[in-house]
XYZ file of C-alpha atoms in Angstrom:
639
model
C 6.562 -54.692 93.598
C 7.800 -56.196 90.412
C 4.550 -58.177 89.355
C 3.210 -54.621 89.765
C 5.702 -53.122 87.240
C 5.507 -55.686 85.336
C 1.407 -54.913 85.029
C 1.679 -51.462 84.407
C 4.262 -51.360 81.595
C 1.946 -54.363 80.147
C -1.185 -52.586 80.797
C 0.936 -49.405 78.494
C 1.689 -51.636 76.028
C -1.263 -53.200 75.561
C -3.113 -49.367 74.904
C -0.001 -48.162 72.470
C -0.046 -51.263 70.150
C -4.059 -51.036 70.397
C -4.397 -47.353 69.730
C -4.549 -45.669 66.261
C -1.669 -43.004 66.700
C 0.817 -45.968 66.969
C -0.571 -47.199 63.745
C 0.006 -43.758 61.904
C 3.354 -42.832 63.263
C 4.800 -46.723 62.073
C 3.426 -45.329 58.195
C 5.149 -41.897 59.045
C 8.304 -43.356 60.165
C 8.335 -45.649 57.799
C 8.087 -42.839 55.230
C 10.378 -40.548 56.547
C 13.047 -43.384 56.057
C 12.180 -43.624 52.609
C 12.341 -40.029 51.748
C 16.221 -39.968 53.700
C 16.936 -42.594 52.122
C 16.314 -40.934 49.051
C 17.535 -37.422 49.926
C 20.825 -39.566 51.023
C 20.971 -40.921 47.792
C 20.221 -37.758 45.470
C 22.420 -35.509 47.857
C 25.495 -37.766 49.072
C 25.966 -41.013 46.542
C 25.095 -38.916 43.553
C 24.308 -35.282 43.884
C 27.651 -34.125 41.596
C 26.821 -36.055 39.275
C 22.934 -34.959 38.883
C 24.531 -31.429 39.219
C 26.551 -31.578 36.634
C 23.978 -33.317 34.156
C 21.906 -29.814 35.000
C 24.595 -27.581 33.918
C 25.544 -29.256 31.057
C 21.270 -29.251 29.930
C 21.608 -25.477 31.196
C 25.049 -24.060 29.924
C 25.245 -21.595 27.053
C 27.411 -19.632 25.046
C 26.281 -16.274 24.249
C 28.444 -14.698 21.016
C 28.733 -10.656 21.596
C 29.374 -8.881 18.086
C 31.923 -6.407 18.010
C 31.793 -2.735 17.065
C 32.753 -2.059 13.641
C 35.360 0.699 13.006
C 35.005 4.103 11.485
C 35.906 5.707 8.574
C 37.113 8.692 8.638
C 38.223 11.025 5.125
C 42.380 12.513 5.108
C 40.870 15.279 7.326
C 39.699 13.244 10.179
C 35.962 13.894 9.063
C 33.753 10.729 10.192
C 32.401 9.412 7.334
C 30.669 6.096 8.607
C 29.905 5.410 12.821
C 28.150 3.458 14.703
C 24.621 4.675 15.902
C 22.757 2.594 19.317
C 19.706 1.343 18.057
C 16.512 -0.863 19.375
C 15.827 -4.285 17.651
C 13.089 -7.246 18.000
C 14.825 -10.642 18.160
C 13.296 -13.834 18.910
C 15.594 -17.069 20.313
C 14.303 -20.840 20.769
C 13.808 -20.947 24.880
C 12.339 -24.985 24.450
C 8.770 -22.935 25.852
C 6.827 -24.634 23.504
C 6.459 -28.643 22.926
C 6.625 -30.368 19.824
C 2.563 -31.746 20.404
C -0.224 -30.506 18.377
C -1.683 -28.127 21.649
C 2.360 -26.856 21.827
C 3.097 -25.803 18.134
C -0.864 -24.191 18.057
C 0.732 -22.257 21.334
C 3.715 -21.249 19.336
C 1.692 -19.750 16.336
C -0.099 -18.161 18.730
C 2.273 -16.688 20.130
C 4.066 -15.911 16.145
C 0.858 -14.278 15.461
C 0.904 -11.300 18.405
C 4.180 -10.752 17.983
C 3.650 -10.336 14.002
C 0.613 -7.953 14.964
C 2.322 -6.022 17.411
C 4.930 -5.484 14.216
C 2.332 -4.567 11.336
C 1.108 -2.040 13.939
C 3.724 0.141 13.988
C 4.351 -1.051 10.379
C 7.823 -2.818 10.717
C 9.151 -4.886 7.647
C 10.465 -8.191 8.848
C 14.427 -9.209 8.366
C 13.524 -12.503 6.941
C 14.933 -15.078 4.822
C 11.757 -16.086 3.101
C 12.659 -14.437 0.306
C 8.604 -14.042 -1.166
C 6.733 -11.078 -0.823
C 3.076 -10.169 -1.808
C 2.569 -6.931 -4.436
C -0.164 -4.500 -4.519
C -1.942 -6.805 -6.715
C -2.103 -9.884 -4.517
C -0.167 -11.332 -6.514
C 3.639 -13.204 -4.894
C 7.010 -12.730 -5.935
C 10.392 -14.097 -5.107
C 12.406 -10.964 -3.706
C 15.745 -12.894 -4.945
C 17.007 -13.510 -8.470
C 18.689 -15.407 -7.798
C 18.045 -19.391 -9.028
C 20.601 -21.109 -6.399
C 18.381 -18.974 -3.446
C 15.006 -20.204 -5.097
C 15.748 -23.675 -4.946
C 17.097 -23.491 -1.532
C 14.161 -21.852 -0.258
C 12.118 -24.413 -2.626
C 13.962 -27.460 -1.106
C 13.825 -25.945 2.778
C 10.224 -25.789 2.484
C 9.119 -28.968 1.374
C 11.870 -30.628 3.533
C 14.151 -31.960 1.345
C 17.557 -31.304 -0.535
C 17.758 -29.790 -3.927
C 18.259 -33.007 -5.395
C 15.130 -35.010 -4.262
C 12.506 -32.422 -5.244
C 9.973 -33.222 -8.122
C 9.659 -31.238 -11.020
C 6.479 -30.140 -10.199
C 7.967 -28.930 -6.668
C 11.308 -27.169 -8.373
C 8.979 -25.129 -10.394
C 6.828 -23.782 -7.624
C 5.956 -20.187 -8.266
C 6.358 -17.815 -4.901
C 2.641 -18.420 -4.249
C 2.999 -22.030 -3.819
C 5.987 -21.690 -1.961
C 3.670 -19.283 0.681
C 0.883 -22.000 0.821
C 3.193 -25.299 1.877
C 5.292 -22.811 4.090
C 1.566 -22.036 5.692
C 1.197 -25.761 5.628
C 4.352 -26.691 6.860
C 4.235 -24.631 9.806
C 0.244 -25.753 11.319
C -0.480 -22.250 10.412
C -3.578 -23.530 8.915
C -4.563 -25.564 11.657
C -4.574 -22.483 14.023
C -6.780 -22.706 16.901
C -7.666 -20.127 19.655
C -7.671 -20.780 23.082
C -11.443 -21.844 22.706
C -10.425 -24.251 19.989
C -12.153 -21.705 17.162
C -10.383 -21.919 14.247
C -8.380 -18.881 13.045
C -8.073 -17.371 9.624
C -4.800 -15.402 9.288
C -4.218 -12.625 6.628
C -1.467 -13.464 3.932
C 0.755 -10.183 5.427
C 0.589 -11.696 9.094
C 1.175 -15.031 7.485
C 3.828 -14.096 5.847
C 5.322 -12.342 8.823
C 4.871 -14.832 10.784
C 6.626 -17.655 8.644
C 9.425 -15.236 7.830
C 10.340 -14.774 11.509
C 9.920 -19.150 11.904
C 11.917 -19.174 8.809
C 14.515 -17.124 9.365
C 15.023 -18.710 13.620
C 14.862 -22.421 11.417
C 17.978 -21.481 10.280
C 20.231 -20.872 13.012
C 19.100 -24.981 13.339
C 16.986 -23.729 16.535
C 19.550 -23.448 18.605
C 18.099 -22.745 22.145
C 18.865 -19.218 23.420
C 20.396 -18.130 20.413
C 18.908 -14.666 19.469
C 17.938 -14.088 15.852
C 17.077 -10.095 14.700
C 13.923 -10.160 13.085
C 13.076 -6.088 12.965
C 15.521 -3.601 13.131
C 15.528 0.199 14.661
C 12.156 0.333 16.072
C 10.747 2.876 18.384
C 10.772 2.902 22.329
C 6.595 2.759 22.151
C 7.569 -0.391 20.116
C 9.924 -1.551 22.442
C 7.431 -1.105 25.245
C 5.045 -2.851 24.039
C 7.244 -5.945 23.286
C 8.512 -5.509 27.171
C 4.966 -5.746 28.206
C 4.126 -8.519 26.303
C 7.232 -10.788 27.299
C 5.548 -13.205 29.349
C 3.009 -13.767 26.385
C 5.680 -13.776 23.850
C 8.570 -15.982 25.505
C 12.099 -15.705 23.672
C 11.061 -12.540 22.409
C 13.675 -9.559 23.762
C 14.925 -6.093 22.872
C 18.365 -6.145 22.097
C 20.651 -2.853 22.050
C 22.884 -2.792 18.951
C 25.303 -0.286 17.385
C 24.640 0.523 13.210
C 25.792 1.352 10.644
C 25.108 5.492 10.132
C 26.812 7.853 6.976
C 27.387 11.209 6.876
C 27.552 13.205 3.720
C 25.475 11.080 1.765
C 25.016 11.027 -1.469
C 28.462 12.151 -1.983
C 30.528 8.956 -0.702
C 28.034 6.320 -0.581
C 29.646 4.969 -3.786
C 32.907 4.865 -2.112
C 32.068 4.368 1.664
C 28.919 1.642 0.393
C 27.171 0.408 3.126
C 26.260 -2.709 5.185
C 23.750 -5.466 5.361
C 22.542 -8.929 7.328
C 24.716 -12.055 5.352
C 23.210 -13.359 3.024
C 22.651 -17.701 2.945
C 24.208 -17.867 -0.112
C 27.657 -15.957 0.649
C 28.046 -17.301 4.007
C 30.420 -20.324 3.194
C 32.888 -17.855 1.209
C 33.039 -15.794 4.105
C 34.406 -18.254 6.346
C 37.059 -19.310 4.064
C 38.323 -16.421 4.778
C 37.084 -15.949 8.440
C 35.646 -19.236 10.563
C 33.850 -16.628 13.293
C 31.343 -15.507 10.191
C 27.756 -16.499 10.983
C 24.116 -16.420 9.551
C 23.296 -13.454 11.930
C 26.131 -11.461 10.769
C 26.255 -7.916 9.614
C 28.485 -7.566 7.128
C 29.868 -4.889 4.572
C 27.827 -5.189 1.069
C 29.282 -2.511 -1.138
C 32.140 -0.588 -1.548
C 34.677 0.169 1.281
C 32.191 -1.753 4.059
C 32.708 -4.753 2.234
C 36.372 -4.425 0.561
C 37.627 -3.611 4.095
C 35.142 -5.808 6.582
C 37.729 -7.904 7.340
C 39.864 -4.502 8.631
C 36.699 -2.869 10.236
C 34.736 -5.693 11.684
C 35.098 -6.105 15.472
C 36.212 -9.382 17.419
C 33.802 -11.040 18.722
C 33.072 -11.623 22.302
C 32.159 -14.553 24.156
C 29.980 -15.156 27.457
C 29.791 -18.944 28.921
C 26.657 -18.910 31.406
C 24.017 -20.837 33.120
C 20.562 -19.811 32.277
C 17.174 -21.172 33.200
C 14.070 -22.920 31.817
C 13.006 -19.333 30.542
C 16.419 -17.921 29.701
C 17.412 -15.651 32.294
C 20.810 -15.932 33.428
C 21.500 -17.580 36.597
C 25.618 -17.322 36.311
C 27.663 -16.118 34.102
C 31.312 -18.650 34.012
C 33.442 -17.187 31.664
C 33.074 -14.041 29.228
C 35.563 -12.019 26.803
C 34.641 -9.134 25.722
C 34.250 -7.873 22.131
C 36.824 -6.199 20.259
C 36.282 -2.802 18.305
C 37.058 -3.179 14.400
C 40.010 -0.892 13.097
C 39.416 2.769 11.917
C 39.738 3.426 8.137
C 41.940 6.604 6.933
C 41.249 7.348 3.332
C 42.858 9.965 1.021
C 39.394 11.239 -0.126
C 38.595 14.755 1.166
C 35.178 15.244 1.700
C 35.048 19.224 1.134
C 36.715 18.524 -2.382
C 33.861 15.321 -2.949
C 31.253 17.239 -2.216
C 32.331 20.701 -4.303
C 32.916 18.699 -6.791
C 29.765 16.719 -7.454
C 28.057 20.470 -7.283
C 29.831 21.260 -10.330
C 29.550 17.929 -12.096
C 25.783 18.469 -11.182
C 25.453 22.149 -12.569
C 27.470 20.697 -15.721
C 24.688 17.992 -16.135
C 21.878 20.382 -15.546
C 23.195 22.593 -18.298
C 23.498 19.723 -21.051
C 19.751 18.471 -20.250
C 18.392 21.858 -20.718
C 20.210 22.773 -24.114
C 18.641 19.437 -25.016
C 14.837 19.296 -24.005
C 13.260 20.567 -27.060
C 9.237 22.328 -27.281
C 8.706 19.985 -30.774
C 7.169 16.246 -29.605
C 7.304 14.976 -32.549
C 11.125 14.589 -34.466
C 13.014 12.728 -36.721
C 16.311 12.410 -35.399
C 16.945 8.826 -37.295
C 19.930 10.411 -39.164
C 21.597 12.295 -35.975
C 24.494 10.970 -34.128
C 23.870 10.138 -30.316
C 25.120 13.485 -29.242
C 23.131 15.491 -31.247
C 20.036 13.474 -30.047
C 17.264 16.190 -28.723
C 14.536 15.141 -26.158
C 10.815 16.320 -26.710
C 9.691 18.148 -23.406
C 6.664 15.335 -23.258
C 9.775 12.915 -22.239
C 10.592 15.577 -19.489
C 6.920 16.200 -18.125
C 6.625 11.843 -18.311
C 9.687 11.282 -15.967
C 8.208 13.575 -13.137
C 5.403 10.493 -13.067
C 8.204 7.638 -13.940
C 10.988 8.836 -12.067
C 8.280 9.494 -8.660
C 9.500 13.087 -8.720
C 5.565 13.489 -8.143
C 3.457 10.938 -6.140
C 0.728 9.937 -8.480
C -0.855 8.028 -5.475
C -1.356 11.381 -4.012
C -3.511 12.887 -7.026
C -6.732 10.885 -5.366
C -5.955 11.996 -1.528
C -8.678 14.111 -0.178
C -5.700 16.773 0.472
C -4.639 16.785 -3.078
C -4.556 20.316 -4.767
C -6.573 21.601 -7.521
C -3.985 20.382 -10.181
C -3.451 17.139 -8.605
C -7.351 16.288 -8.588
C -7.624 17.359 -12.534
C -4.422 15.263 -13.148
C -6.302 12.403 -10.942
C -9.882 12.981 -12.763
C -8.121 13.063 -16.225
C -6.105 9.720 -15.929
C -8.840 8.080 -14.490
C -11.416 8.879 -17.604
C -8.189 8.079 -19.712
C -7.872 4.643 -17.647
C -11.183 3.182 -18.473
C -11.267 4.470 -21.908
C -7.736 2.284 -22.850
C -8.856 -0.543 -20.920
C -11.783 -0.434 -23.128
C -10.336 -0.269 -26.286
C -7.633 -2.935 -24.972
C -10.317 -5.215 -23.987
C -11.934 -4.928 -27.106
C -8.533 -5.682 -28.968
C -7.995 -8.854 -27.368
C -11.252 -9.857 -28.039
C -11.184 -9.605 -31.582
C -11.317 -12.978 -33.538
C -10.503 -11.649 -37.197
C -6.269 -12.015 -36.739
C -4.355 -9.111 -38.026
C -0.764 -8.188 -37.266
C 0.686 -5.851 -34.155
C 1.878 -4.153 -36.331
C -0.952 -3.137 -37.350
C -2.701 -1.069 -34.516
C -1.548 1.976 -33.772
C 1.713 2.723 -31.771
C 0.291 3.233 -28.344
C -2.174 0.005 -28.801
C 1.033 -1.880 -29.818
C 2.954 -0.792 -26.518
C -0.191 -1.738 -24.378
C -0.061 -5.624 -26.329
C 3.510 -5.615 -25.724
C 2.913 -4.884 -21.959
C 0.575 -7.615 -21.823
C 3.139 -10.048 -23.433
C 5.902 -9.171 -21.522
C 3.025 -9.928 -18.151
C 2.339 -13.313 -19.520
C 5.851 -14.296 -19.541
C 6.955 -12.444 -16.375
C 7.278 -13.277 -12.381
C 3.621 -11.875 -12.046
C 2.080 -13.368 -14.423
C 4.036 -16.866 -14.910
C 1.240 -18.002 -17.669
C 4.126 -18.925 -19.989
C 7.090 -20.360 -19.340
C 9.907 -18.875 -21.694
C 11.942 -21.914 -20.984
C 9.224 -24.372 -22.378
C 10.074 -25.979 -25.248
C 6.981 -26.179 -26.782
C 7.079 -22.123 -26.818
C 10.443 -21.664 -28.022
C 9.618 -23.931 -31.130
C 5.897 -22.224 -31.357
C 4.894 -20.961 -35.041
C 3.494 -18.104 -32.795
C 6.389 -17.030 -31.159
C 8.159 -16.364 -34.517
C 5.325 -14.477 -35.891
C 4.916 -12.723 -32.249
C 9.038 -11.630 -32.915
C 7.812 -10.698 -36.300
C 5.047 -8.606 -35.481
C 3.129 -10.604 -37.874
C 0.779 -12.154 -35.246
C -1.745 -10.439 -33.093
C -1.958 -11.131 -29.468
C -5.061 -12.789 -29.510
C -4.201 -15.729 -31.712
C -0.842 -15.539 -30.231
C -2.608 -16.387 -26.704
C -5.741 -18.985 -28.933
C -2.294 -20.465 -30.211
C -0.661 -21.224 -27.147
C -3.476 -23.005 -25.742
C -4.190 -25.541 -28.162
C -0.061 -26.120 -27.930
C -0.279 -26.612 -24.331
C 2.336 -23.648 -23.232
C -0.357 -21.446 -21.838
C -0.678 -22.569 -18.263
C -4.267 -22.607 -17.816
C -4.172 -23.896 -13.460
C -3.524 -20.010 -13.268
C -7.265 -19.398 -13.905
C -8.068 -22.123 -10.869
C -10.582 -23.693 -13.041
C -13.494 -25.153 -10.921
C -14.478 -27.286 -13.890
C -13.267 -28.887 -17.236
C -13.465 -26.409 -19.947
C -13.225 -28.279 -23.084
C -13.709 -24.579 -25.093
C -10.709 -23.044 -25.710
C -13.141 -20.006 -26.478
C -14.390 -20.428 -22.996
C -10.747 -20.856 -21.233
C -9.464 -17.569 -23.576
C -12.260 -15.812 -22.149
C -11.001 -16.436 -18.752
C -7.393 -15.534 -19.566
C -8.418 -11.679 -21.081
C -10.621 -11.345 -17.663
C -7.246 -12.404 -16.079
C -5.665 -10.278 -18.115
C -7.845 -7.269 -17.565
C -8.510 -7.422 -13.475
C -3.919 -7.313 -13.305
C -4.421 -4.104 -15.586
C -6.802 -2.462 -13.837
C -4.601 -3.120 -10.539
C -1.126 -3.026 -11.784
C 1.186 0.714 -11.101
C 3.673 -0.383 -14.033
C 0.432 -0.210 -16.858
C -0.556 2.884 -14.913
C 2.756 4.484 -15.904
C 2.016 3.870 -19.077
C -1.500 4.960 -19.275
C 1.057 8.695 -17.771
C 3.005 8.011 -20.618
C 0.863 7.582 -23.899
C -1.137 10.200 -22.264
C 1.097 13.352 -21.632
C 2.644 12.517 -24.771
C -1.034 12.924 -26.506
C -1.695 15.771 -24.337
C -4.164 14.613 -22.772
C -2.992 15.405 -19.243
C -0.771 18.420 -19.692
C 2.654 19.748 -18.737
C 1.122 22.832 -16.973
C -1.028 20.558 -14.812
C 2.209 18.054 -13.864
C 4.278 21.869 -12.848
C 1.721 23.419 -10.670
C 1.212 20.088 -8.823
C 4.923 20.246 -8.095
C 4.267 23.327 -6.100
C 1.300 20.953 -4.364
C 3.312 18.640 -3.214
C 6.221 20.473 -2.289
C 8.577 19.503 -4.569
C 8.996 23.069 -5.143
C 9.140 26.206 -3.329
C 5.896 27.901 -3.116
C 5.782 30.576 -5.934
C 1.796 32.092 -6.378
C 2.762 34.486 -9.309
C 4.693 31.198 -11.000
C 1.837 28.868 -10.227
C -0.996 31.355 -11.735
C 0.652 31.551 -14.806
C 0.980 27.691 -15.163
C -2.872 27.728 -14.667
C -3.357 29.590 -17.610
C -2.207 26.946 -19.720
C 0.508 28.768 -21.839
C 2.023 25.480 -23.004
C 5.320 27.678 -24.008
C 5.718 29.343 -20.692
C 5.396 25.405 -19.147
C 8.977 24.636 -21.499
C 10.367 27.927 -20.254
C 9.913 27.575 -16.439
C 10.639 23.800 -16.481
C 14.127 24.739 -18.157
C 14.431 27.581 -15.798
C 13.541 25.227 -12.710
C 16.158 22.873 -14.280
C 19.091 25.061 -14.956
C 18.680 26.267 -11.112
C 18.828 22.888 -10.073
C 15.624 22.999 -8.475
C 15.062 20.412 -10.498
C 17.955 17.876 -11.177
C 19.168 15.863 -13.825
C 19.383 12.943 -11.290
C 15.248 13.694 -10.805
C 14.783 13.376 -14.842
C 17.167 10.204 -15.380
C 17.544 11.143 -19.054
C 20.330 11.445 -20.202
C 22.759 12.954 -20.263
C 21.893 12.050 -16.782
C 25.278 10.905 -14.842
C 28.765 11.646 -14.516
C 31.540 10.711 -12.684
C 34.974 12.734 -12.063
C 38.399 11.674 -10.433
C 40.672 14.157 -8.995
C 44.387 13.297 -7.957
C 47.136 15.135 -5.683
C 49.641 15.972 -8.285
C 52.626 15.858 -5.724
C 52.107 12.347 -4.001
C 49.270 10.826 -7.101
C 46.696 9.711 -3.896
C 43.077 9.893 -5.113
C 41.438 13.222 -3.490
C 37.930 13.244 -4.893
C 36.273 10.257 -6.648
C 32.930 11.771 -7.331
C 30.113 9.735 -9.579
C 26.542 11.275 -10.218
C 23.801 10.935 -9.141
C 24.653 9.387 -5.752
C 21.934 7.275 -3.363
C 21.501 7.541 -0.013
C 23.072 4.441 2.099
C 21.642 5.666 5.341
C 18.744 3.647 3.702
C-alpha cells in the first residue's frame, strides 16, 4: 500500500517539475516577492518620508491682495471704489523643460497666447520698457537712465557693472534683437520643424510677457498680470485654450474706478502696477510690497496707500504637476484697506471749476485776434494777443480734430479737401526740403526762409533724438565740433553741418546698415538725406508741422478746419452754421470760432494756449478745512 503511495506522489512529481506551468509560476512567484518586497519597503520602512519629500516639491503659498479702501468727499460721496474686473496672467507651472524641443514648446505656446491678445487688441503690462512707433522705428518707454541700464544689463545677462560700452549704449532696437535672441525666439520651430518668422508686435509681446514672469525669479505657480480688464469673449477664449496655453488663467480682481473725473483726479490721483525701480523704497516702509503690486501713483492713492491698501491674505496648499489645487492647509484671508474722509466737497469742486472754466474761456476770446501777422515785441506778457491761425493750428496739435480721419473713406466733404490739400502741400515741402539738403554751395540757416528754417531745425533736433540716435549729444567730438558752434549760431547750413560730422566721426553711419565700405562721404551723405527723407515722409510730429506752416500761410483754411468739426462730431450738428463756413467768409470763421469758444463748446483746455489753466482754493472760514481745491484743465484717471 505504501510502495503504491509512494509511486503515485512520485509519478506527480515527476509531471509538475517536468511541466512548463511549474516553470512560469517559480518566475511569477518569484516576482511577486520582489514587487512586496518593494511595496513593503516604499509603504512601511519609508512611505512618510517619500510623502513628505512630495509635499514639500508640491506645497505653495498663494498671496491674496487685499481690497483697497474708498474715498469718499465730507458728504459721504464715493469718490474712488473698487470695480471687479477680468485679467490674463500667466505663472511658471515647470510644463515646459529647459531642452531645446521644451523652450521651442514654450514660445510656442508665448506666441498663441500673444495672438489671442493682438486680436482683441490688448496692450501688454510689461516691463520691457521698448516699444515700436508708427515708423518702425524703437523707443525706450522710460526716461529714465537707472531703468535703461537695468533693462540693458537683464538682457544680456549681466549686472550693470560688467557690461561693455558698446552694450551700455544699446539703442531700444538692439535691446529688442538680443531679447529675441536671448529668448530662442529666433530659433522658433513648428511642430513640423518649419521655421517660424514672428512679427516685431508679437515679438515684442511675447518677450514682454517672458520678461515681465523673469522677474518674479520664475517662481512656480506664482501668477503674474500681463493684460488687464479684458472682455468675457476674451476670457473665453483663453478658457478654451488652457490646455494649449498651460499657466495661463483668468483671474478676478477689484480696480481702481473714479467718479467725477476731471474734477478730483488732481486730488484723488490714481493707481498703477510698481514700478522696478521704486520697489525697494516701498518696503522700507512696508516688507509685504511686491513686484506685482498695485500701488497708489499720484496724489491721495499714493500719499495715503499705506492707509488704503488692504492686508494681504495668505493660502498654504498642495497643488499638482499642472497647478490645480489638491488641498488647501492653511489660509487667512485678506484685509480691506481703510476708507478715506476728506474735507473736499464735490458739489463745491465741481461748480467751481465751471466758473474757473467760463473765466478762462472769456480771457482766450478777448485775446484771439483776426490780424496773423503782429508785432507785439514791445508788449508786456499780458497784453500779448494770439493770431486766430494759432487757434485754427491747435484744433490739429491739440487732436481736437483727428487728422488721421481726413483720408477715411467716411470722411466729410471738408475733411477730404483738408486731406487732398495737405497731401499736395506734403510732397511739395518734402521737395523743396530735399532739395535744401542737397545743396553743396554752404550758406547760413539763417538764411532760408522762416518755415524752411523750422523744417532744418526739425531735422536737427531728429538726428540728435531717441528716433533718430545718428548723433550722440554726449560725444565729445560733437560738443567740441566747429559745426556745432556755427549750427548754435545759425551760421552753418544743415548740409555741411551733417558733411561735417562725418569726416569728424560723430555721425553714426551703422544707422544706414551699410552692406559695403563707402569710402565717399558724398556717397554715405546721400544715404543719410534718403534716411532723412523716408522718417519725414512717415513721421506724425513733421506732419504737424506741415498743419502748422500751412494754416498759417493759408493754405488749408480756418473755414475748412470748422466745418470738419461738425464732421466729426466735435460739434453739434448746425446746417445753417456749416453752410455759411462753406462759403469761405474768413471773418465769419473768427466770429463763430469765438462764439463756439465763449459757449464753451469749445474749451480753453481744447486750445492749450494760454491763458489756458487755472487753479482756485476755497476754505471754510469757521473751522479753515480746505472745501474746494480746483486746478484746470483736469485729466481723466479712469484712464
Amino acid at each position: 500500500m505504501m510502495k503504491e503511495l509512494f509511486g503515485f506522489l512520485k509519478e506527480m512529481l515527476n509531471r509538475l517539475f517536468s511541466s512548463r506551468l511549474f516553470a512560469l509560476s517559480i518566475i511569477f512567484f518569484l516576482l511577486f516577492s520582489v514587487l512586496t518586497l518593494h511595496l513593503f519597503r516604499l509603504q512601511i520602512l519609508h512611505g512618510n518620508d517619500y510623502l513628505q519629500e512630495y509635499q514639500k516639491n508640491t506645497k505653495q503659498d498663494l498671496v491674496i491682495p487685499g481690497t483697497r479702501g474708498n474715498i469718499y468727499d465730507k458728504d459721504g460721496k464715493l469718490l474712488a471704489y473698487n470695480e471687479l474686473q477680468y485679467n490674463i496672467t500667466i505663472a511658471e507651472t515647470g510644463s515646459f523643460s529647459g531642452t531645446s524641443a521644451g523652450i521651442n514648446k514654450r514660445n510656442l505656446m508665448l506666441k498663441k497666447l500673444a495672438e489671442i491678445i493682438e486680436k482683441y487688441q490688448y496692450p501688454v503690462k510689461s516691463q520691457f520698457k521698448v516699444q515700436k512707433q508708427e515708423d518702425g522705428s524703437f523707443v525706450f518707454t522710460t526716461t529714465s537712465d537707472q531703468d535703461k541700464q537695468r533693462l540693458i544689463a537683464n538682457v544680456f545677462r549681466k549686472t550693470p557693472e560688467k557690461l561693455s560700452e558698446k552694450e551700455a549704449n544699446s539703442t531700444a532696437e538692439q535691446c529688442f534683437l538680443q531679447a529675441k535672441k536671448l529668448y530662442n525666439f529666433t530659433k522658433l520651430q513648428d511642430e513640423n520643424g518649419k521655421p517660424i518668422t514672428l512679427s516685431d508686435e508679437t515679438a515684442l509681446d511675447m518677450i514682454g510677457i517672458i520678461y515681465t514672469l523673469r522677474l518674479t525669479s520664475y517662481q512656480r505657480y506664482m501668477s503674474t498680470t500681463i493684460v488687464d480688464n479684458v472682455s468675457r469673449e476674451c476670457m473665453a477664449e483663453i478658457l478654451e485654450s488652457k490646455y494649449d496655453l498651460p499657466g495661463v488663467d483668468i483671474e478676478n480682481v477689484s480696480v481702481r474706478k473714479y467718479n467725477y473725473a476731471p474734477y478730483l483726479s488732481h486730488i484723488v490721483g490714481y493707481t498703477g502696477q510698481v514700478q522696478e525701480s521704486q520697489l525697494a523704497d516701498l518696503q522700507k516702509q512696508d516688507s509685504s510690497y511686491a513686484v506685482n503690486d498695485v500701488v497708489g501713483v499720484w496724489g491721495l492713492e499714493k500719499s495715503e496707500d499705506l492707509v488704503l491698501k488692504g492686508k494681504k491674505g495668505y493660502k498654504e496648499m498642495y497643488l499638482n504637476n499642472v497647478g490645480s489645487i489638491m488641498e488647501v492647509i492653511s489660509e487667512e484671508k485678506p484685509g480691506a484697506g481703510n476708507d478715506i474722509y476728506t474735507t473736499i466737497s464735490a458739489n463745491d469742486q465741481i461748480s467751481i471749476y465751471h466758473l474757473l472754466e467760463q473765466e478762462l474761456a472769456g480771457i482766450l476770446a478777448s485775446k484771439i485776434t483776426e490780424q496773423n501777422e503782429l508785432d507785439q515785441s514791445a508788449l508786456k506778457q499780458s497784453q500779448l494777443m494770439i493770431p486766430v491761425k494759432d487757434a485754427y493750428y491747435q484744433l490739429i496739435n491739440n487732436n481736437v480734430l483727428n487728422k488721421e480721419h481726413f483720408t477715411a473713406e467716411d470722411a466729410g466733404d471738408a475733411e477730404k479737401q483738408i486731406g487732398a490739400l495737405f497731401q499736395e502741400n506734403k510732397e511739395a515741402v518734402l521737395s523743396q526740403v530735399e532739395a535744401v539738403l542737397m545743396q553743396d554751395s554752404g550758406g547760413e540757416l539763417s538764411a532760408l526762409p522762416q518755415e524752411m528754417q523750422g523744417y532744418m531745425v526739425y531735422i536737427y533736433d531728429y538726428l540728435l533724438g531717441k528716433e533718430g540716435g545718428i548723433v550722440n549729444p554726449e560725444d565729445s567730438r560733437f560738443k567740441s565740433s566747429q559745426a556745432l558752434a556755427s549750427w548754435k549760431s545759425d551760421s552753418i547750413s544743415l548740409h555741411d553741418f551733417i558733411k561735417k560730422g562725418i569726416e569728424e566721426g560723430w555721425i553714426d553711419t551703422t544707422k544706414l546698415n551699410l552692406s559695403e565700405e563707402y569710402s565717399d562721404s558724398a556717397q554715405i551723405y546721400q544715404l543719410f538725406v534718403n534716411k532723412i527723407m523716408s522718417f519725414l515722409r512717415e513721421d506724425s510730429g513733421f506732419e504737424k508741422l506741415l498743419y502748422k506752416y500751412a494754416i498759417a500761410n493759408q493754405k488749408i483754411r480756418g473755414n475748412l478746419l470748422l466745418m470738419a468739426l461738425f464732421e466729426q462730431n466735435v460739434l453739434p450738428q448746425d446746417a445753417a452754421s456749416y453752410d455759411a463756413l462753406a462759403r469761405g467768409d474768413s471773418h465769419f470763421a473768427y466770429t463763430f470760432l469765438i462764439d463756439k469758444i465763449r459757449k464753451l463748446q469749445l474749451t480753453p483746455a481744447q486750445f492749450a494756449l494760454d491763458p489756458c489753466n487755472g487753479s482756485v482754493v476755497v476754505t471754510d472760514v469757521k473751522t479753515g478745512k480746505v472745501r474746494a481745491l480746483v486746478s484746470y484743465p483736469g485729466f481723466d484717471n479712469n484712464r
